[in-house]
Amino acid sequence: MSGVDWPALKAAALAVQGRAYAPYSNYHVGAALLTADGEIIAGCNVENATFGATCCAERTAVFAAVAAGHLAFRAIAVVTNGAAPGTPCGICRQVLAEFGRDLEVLCFTPEGAEARYLLSELLPHAFTLK
C-alpha cells in the first residue's frame, strides 16, 4: 500500500475515536477516510438505545464525505480498542464497496497492532446493481 499518508490517517482516526458515543457497548471506534483529492474526513460510532439506529464510524465518515461532495476514496484507517484490531462490519464493507473495491483499509489499535487489507479482500463478493 503506497502513496497514502498513513500516520496522518491514523492520527485523524485516533482523534475522533475519543468522540465516539458508545454508552451501551463501550466499544469506541474512529475512522478516517482519505478522499481521492487528498482530504481526510473522519467519523466515529454513535450508538442508540434501539441498537438498530446505531451508526458505525466507517459509515459516519463515508456519509460526511458524501455530504461534503466527495464520491471517490483511496484509503480508510479504522481504530478500535482491544488486543487485535477490529475490521469493518459487513454493512460498512458494503457501503465502502459502493465507492470502490480497491480501497486500502488499515485497521489498528492505539497500542500499535495493525492489519492491512484491500476492501476486495474483506468483501470479495460485494452486491452491486452495475
Coordinates of C-alpha atoms in Angstrom, one line a residue:
M1 CA 0.0 0.0 0.0
S2 CA 1.7 3.1 -1.2
G3 CA 1.1 6.8 -1.7
V4 CA -1.1 7.1 1.5
D5 CA 0.0 9.2 4.4
W6 CA -0.9 6.5 7.0
P7 CA 0.4 8.5 10.0
A8 CA -2.0 11.4 9.2
L9 CA -4.9 9.0 8.7
K10 CA -4.1 7.2 11.9
A11 CA -3.9 10.4 13.8
A12 CA -7.2 11.6 12.5
A13 CA -8.9 8.3 13.4
L14 CA -7.4 8.4 16.9
A15 CA -8.5 11.9 17.4
V16 CA -12.1 11.2 16.5
Q17 CA -12.2 7.9 18.4
G18 CA -12.3 9.9 21.6
R19 CA -15.6 11.5 20.4
A20 CA -17.4 8.2 19.9
Y21 CA -20.8 7.9 21.7
A22 CA -20.8 4.3 22.9
P23 CA -22.6 4.2 26.3
Y24 CA -24.0 0.7 25.7
S25 CA -21.1 -1.3 24.3
N26 CA -18.2 0.9 25.4
Y27 CA -16.6 0.0 22.1
H28 CA -15.2 3.3 20.8
V29 CA -14.3 3.3 17.1
G30 CA -12.7 6.1 15.0
A31 CA -12.3 6.1 11.2
A32 CA -10.5 8.4 8.9
L33 CA -11.3 8.3 5.2
L34 CA -8.8 9.6 2.5
T35 CA -10.7 11.1 -0.4
A36 CA -9.3 10.9 -4.0
D37 CA -8.3 14.6 -3.8
G38 CA -6.4 14.1 -0.6
E39 CA -8.8 15.4 2.0
I40 CA -9.2 13.4 5.3
I41 CA -12.8 13.1 6.6
A42 CA -13.2 11.4 10.0
G43 CA -16.1 9.8 11.8
C44 CA -16.9 7.9 15.0
N45 CA -19.5 5.4 16.0
V46 CA -22.7 6.8 17.5
E47 CA -24.8 4.3 19.4
N48 CA -28.5 4.4 20.2
A49 CA -30.7 2.7 22.8
T50 CA -32.5 0.8 20.0
F51 CA -29.2 -0.5 18.7
G52 CA -30.5 -0.8 15.1
A53 CA -30.2 3.0 14.8
T54 CA -26.5 2.9 15.7
C55 CA -24.1 4.1 13.1
C56 CA -20.6 2.8 12.8
A57 CA -17.6 5.0 12.5
E58 CA -16.8 4.0 8.9
R59 CA -20.3 4.8 7.7
T60 CA -20.3 8.1 9.6
A61 CA -17.1 9.0 7.8
V62 CA -18.5 8.0 4.4
F63 CA -21.7 9.9 4.9
A64 CA -19.8 13.0 6.0
A65 CA -17.6 12.8 2.9
V66 CA -20.5 12.4 0.6
A67 CA -22.3 15.3 2.2
A68 CA -19.1 17.3 1.6
G69 CA -19.1 16.4 -2.1
H70 CA -16.7 13.5 -2.2
L71 CA -17.5 10.3 -4.1
A72 CA -14.1 8.7 -4.6
F73 CA -11.9 7.4 -1.8
R74 CA -8.4 6.0 -1.6
A75 CA -8.0 4.6 1.9
I76 CA -9.5 4.3 5.3
A77 CA -7.9 3.9 8.7
V78 CA -10.1 2.3 11.5
V79 CA -9.0 2.3 15.2
T80 CA -10.6 0.0 17.8
N81 CA -9.6 -0.9 21.3
G82 CA -8.6 -4.4 22.2
A83 CA -5.7 -6.8 21.7
A84 CA -6.3 -7.2 18.0
P85 CA -7.6 -4.6 15.5
G86 CA -11.2 -4.9 14.6
T87 CA -12.3 -4.9 10.9
P88 CA -15.3 -3.0 9.5
C89 CA -18.6 -4.8 9.9
G90 CA -20.5 -6.3 6.9
I91 CA -22.7 -3.3 6.5
C92 CA -19.8 -0.9 6.5
R93 CA -17.9 -3.1 4.0
Q94 CA -20.9 -3.0 1.6
V95 CA -21.2 0.8 2.0
L96 CA -17.5 1.3 1.3
A97 CA -17.7 -1.1 -1.7
E98 CA -20.3 1.3 -3.3
F99 CA -17.4 3.7 -3.8
G100 CA -14.7 1.3 -5.0
R101 CA -13.5 -2.2 -4.2
D102 CA -9.8 -1.2 -4.4
L103 CA -9.9 0.9 -1.2
E104 CA -7.0 0.4 1.1
V105 CA -8.0 -0.5 4.7
L106 CA -5.8 -0.1 7.7
C107 CA -7.2 -1.5 11.0
F108 CA -5.2 -0.7 14.1
T109 CA -5.3 -0.4 17.9
P110 CA -3.9 2.5 19.9
E111 CA -1.3 0.1 21.3
G112 CA 0.2 -0.5 17.8
A113 CA -1.3 -3.7 16.5
E114 CA -2.1 -3.3 12.7
A115 CA -3.7 -5.2 9.9
R116 CA -3.9 -4.0 6.3
Y117 CA -6.3 -5.2 3.6
L118 CA -7.8 -4.2 0.3
L119 CA -11.6 -3.9 0.6
S120 CA -12.0 -6.6 -2.0
E121 CA -10.2 -9.0 0.4
L122 CA -12.7 -8.1 3.2
L123 CA -15.7 -8.3 0.9
P124 CA -14.9 -10.4 -2.1
H125 CA -18.4 -10.7 -3.4
A126 CA -19.9 -7.2 -2.8
F127 CA -23.5 -6.7 -4.0
T128 CA -23.9 -4.4 -7.0
L129 CA -26.6 -3.4 -9.4
K130 CA -24.0 -2.4 -12.0

